[in-house]
Short mmCIF file of C-alpha atoms in Angstrom, two decimals:
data_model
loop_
_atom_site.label_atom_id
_atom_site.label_comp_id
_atom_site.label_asym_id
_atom_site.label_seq_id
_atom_site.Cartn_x
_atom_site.Cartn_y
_atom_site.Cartn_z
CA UNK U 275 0.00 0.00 0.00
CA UNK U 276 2.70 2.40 0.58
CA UNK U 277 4.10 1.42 -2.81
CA UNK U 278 0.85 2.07 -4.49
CA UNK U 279 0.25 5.38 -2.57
CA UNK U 280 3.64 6.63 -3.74
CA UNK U 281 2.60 6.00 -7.10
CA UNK U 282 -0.66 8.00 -6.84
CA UNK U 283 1.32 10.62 -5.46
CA UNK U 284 4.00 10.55 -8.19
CA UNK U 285 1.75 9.64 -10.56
CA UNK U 286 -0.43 13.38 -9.85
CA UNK U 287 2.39 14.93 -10.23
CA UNK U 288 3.93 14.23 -13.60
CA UNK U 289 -0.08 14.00 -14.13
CA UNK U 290 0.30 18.30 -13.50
CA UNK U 291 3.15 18.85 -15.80
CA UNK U 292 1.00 16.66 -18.82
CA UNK U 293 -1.80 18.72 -18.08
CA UNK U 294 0.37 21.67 -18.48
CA UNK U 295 2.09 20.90 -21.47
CA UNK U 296 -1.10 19.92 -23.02
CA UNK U 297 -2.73 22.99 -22.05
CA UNK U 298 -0.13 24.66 -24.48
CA UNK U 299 -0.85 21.78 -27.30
CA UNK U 300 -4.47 22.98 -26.77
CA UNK U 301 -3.69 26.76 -26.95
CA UNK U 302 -1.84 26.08 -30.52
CA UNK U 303 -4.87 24.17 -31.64
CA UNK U 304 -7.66 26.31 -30.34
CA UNK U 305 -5.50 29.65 -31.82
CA UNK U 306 -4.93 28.11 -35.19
CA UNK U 307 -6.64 24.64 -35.51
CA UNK U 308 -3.00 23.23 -35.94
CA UNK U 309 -1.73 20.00 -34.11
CA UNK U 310 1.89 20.96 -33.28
CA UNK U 311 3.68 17.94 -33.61
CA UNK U 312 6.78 19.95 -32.59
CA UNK U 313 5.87 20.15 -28.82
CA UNK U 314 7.88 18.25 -27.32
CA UNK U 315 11.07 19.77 -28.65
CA UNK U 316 9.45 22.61 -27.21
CA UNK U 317 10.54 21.08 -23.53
CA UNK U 318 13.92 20.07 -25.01
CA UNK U 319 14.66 23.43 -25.94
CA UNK U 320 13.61 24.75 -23.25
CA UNK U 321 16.28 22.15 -21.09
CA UNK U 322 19.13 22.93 -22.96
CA UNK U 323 18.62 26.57 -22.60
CA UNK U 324 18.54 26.62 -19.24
CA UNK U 325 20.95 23.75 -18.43
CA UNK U 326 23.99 25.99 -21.08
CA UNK U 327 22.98 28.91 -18.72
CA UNK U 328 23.69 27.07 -15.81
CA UNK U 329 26.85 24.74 -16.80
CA UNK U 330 28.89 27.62 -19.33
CA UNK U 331 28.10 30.90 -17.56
CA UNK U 332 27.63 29.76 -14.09
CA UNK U 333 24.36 31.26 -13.40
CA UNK U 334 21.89 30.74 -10.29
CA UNK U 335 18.94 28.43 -10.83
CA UNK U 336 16.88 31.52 -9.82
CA UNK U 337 18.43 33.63 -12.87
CA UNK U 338 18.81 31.17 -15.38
CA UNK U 339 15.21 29.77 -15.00
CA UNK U 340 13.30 32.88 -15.69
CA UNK U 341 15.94 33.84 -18.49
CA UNK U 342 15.13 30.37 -19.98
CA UNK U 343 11.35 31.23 -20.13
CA UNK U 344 12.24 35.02 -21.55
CA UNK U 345 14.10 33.78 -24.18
CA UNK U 346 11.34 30.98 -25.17
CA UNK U 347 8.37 33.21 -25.23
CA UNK U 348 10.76 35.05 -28.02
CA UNK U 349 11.34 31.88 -29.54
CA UNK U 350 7.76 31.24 -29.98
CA UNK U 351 6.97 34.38 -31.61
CA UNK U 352 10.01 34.69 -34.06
CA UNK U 353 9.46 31.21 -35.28
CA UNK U 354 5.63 32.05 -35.68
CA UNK U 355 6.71 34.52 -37.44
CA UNK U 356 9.19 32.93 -39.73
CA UNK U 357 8.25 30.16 -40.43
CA UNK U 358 4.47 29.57 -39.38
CA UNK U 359 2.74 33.40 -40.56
CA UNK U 360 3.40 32.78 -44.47
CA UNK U 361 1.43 29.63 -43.89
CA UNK U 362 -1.79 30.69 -43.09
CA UNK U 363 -4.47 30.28 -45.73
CA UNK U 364 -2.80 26.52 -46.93
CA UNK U 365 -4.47 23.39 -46.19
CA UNK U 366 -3.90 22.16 -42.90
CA UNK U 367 -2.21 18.94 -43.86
CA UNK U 368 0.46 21.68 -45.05
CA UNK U 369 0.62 23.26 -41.57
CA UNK U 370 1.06 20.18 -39.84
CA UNK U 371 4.32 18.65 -42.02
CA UNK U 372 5.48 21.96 -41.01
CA UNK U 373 5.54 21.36 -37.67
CA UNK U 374 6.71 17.78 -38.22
CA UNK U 375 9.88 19.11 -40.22
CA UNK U 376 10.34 21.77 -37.62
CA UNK U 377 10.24 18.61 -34.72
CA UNK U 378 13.33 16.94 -37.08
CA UNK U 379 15.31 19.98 -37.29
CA UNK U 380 15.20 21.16 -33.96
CA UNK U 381 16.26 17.32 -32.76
CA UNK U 382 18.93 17.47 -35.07
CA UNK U 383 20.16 20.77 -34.12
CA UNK U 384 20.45 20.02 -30.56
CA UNK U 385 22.07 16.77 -30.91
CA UNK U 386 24.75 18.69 -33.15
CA UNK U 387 25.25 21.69 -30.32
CA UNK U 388 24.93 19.42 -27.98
CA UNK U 389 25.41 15.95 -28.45
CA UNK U 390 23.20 12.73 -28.17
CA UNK U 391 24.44 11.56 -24.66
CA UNK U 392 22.19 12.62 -21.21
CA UNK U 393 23.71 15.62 -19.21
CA UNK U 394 22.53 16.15 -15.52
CA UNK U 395 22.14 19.35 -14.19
CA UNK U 396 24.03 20.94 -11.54
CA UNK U 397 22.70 20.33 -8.19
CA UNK U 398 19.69 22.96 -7.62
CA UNK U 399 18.29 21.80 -4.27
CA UNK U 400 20.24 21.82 -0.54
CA UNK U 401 17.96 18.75 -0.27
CA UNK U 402 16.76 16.09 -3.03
CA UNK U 403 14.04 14.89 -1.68
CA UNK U 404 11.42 16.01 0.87
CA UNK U 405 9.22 13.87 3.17
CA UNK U 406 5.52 15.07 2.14
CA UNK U 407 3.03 13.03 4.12
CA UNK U 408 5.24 10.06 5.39
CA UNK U 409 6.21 9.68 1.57
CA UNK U 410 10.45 10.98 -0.15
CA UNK U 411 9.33 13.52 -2.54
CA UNK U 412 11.72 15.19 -5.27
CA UNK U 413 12.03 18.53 -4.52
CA UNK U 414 12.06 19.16 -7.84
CA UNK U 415 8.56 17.70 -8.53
CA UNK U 416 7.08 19.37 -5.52
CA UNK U 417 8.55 22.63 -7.28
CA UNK U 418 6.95 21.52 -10.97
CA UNK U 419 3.73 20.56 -8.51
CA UNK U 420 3.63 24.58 -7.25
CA UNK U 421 4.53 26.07 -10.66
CA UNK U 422 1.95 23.96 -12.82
CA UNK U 423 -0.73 25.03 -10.03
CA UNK U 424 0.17 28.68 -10.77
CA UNK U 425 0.30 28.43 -14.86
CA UNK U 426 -3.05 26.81 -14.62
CA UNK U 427 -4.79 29.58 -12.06
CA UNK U 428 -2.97 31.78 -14.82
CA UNK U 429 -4.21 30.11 -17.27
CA UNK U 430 -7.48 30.41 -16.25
CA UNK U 431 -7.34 34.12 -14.93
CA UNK U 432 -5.78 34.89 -18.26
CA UNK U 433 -8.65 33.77 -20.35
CA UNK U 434 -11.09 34.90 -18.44
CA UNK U 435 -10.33 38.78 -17.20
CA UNK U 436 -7.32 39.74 -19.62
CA UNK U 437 -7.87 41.73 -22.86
CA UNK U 438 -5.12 39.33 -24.60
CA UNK U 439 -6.85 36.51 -23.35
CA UNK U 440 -10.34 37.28 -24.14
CA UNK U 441 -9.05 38.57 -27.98
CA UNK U 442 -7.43 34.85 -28.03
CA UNK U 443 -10.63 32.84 -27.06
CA UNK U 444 -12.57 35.48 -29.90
CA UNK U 445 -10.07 34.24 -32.38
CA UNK U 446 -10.16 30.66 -31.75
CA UNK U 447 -14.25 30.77 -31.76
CA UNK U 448 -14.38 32.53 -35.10
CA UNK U 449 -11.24 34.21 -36.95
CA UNK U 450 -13.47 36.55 -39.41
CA UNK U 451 -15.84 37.88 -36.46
CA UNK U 452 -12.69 38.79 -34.55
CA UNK U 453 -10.88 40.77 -37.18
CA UNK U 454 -14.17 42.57 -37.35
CA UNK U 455 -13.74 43.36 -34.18
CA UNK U 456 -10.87 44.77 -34.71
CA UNK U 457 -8.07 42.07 -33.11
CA UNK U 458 -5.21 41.63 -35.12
CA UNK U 459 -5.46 37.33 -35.88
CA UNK U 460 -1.56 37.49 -36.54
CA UNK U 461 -0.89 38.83 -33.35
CA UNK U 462 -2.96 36.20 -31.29
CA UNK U 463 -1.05 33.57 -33.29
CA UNK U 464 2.05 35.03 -32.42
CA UNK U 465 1.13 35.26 -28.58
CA UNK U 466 -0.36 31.46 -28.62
CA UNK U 467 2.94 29.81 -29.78
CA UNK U 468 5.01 32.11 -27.29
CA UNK U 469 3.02 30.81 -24.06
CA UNK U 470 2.83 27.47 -25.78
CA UNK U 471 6.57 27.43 -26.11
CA UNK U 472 7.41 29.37 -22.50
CA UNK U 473 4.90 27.02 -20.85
CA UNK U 474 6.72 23.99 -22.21
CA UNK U 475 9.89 24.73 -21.06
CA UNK U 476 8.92 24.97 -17.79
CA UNK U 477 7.96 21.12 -17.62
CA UNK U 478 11.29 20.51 -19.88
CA UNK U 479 13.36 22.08 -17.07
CA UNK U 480 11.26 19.96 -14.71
CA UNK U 481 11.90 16.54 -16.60
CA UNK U 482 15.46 17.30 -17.59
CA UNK U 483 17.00 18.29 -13.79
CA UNK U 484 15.36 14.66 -12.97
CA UNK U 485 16.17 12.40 -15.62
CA UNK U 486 19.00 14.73 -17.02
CA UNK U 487 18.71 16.36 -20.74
CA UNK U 488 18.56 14.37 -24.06
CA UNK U 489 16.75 13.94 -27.29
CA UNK U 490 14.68 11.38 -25.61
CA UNK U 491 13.01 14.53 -23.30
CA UNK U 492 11.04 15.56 -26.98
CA UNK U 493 9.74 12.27 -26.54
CA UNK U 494 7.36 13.60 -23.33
CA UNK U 495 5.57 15.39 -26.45
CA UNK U 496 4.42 12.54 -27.64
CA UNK U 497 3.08 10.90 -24.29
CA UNK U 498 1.03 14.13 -23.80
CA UNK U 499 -0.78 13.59 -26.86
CA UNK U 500 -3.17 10.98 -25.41
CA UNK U 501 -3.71 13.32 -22.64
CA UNK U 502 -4.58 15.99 -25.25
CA UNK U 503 -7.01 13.59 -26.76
CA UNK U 504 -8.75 12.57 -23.61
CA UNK U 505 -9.54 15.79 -22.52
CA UNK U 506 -10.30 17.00 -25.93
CA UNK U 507 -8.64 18.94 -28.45
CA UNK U 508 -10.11 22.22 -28.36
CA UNK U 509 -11.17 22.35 -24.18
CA UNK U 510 -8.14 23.77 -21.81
CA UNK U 511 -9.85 21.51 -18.71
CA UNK U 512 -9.68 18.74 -20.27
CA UNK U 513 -6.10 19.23 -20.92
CA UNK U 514 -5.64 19.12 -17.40
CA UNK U 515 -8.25 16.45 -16.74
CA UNK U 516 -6.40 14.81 -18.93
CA UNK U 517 -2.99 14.87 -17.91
CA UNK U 518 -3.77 13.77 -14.82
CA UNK U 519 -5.21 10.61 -15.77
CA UNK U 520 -2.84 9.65 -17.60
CA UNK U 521 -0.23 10.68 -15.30
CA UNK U 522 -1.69 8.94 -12.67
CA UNK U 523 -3.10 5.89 -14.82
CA UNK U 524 0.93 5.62 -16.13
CA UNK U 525 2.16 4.98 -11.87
CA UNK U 526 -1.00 2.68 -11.75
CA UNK U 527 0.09 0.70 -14.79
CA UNK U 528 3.61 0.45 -13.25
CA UNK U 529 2.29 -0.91 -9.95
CA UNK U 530 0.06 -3.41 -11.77
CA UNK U 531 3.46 -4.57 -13.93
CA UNK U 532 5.45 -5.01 -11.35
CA UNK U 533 3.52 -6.55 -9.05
CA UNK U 534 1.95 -8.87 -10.76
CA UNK U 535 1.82 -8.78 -14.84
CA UNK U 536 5.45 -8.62 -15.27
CA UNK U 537 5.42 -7.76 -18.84
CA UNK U 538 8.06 -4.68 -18.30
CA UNK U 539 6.41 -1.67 -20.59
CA UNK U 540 2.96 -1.33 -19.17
CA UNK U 541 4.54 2.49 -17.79
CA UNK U 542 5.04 3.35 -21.72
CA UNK U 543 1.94 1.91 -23.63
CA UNK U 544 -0.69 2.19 -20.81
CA UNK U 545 -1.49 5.67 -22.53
CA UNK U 546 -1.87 5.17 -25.66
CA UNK U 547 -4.05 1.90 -25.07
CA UNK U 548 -6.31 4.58 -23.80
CA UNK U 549 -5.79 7.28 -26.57
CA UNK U 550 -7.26 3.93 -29.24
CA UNK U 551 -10.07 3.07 -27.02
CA UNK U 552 -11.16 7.12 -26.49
CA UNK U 553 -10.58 7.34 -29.94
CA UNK U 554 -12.98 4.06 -30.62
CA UNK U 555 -15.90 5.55 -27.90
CA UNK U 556 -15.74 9.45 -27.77
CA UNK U 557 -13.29 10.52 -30.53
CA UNK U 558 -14.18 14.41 -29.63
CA UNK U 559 -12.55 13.53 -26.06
CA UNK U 560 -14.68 14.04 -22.61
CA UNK U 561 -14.76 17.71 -23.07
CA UNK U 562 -14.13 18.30 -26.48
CA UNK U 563 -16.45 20.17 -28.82
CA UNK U 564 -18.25 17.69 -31.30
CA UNK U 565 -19.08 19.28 -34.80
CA UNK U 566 -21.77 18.58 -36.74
CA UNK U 567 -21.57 19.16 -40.40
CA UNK U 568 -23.90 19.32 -42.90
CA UNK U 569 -23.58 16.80 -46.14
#
């Protein structure tokens, strides 16, 4: 039982940083109805940002964090800009190889600066772990726990109170009535991939000072997308709802595994078991939006 209730634990806490990351997966998508298939190199820039910072200038955590998310919010706007702006009015399918060749270049642009071998971080805790509840906690998930709690409350004060934030939810409801309005589209495109890309980094930085930085960190991309598709594509709480199922059915998974299935990869195909059968029973997700069209 203590085994199993360490799970939970851990399990609602990589659960938070999904939801998170998948929040920004949704953003993209509700912004500019394209899947970003480039998300998780997203996080991996993100890591290597701040783990240079760190390692070749010698910085503080405390600096070289928030520098980390600076420079990624830029990142997101000059590569909307670049790369993603002449693209609007081509088909979708367009969009989305796009983003696929952008995932391939950005992988093989940080294994050539950096190289393809893990790197840890330097030590950024005076203690590793901390005893929450009888149970040895990373520190550095019970930081990611506090900082995903904040981005969503942002998240959510954002879109409901801010000017920005109300001008992005116009947009991603209908692009023509907002421009009539008077928002600039462009602009809200701009600002969706810059909090989609700062908001990413944060769970990079999280996943790489555990596990240590590597190509395989982009690969977290690709486990949020079942969470994306629970929750539904277009709906921001079920991006969380649905990160923290899967984070939490991923630890249960484990448990079952190793205590009795013994089949050694239920942690890595548990979620996408679920993505086919959501897929099979409510492809729109729990709280996605289901179109109806007209034939």
């Amino acid at each position: 039982m203590t085994l199993l209730f360490q799970l939970l634990v851990n399990g609602l806490i990589v659960g938070a940083l999904y939801g998170v990351v998948a929040m920004s997966f949704v953003l993209i998508y509700k912004a500019s109805r394209i899947v970003n298939f480039a998300q998780g190199e997203f996080l991996l820039i993100g890591a290597w940002t701040c783990w240079w910072l760190l390692t070749s200038w010698q910085l503080p955590f405390w600096i070289g964090f928030p520098i980390t998310l600076v420079f990624m919010l830029a990142f997101g706007v000059i590569l909307q800009i670049v790369v993603l702006r002449p693209m609007i009015g081509e088909p979708i399918i367009s969009v989305i190889m796009v983003t696929i060749g952008l995932s391939i270049v950005f992988q093989a642009a940080m294994k050539w600066m950096f190289g393809v071998f893990a790197k840890p971080f330097p030590p950024i805790f005076a203690s590793p772990t901390v005893n929450l509840f009888g149970l040895e906690v990373q520190t550095v998930y019970v930081m990611s726990l506090v900082i995903s709690i904040l981005i969503m409350a942002g998240f959510g004060w954002f879109f409901k109170y801010s000017r920005t934030g109300l001008a992005m939810r116009a947009t991603a409801f209908d692009q023509q009535v907002a421009q009539s309005l008077g928002i600039s589209v462009r602009h809200m495109f701009a600002m969706s991939w810059a909090i989609s890309a700062m908001v990413s980094a944060v769970a990079g930085v999280t996943v790489g000072v555990v596990n240590g930085v590597s190509s395989a960190l982009s690969f977290f991309g690709i486990k949020v997308f079942p969470a994306v598709i629970l929750g539904g594509l277009d709906s921001v709480i079920g991006a969380v709802v649905g990160g923290l199922i899967v984070g939490v059915l991923e630890n249960m998974a484990h448990y079952l595994d190793s205590q009795w299935l013994n089949w050694g990869n239920m942690y890595e195909i548990a979620p996408f078991y679920v993505l086919i059968a959501i897929l099979m029973i409510k492809p729109y997700g729990l709280f996605g939006t289901k179109d109806i069209e007209r034939v």
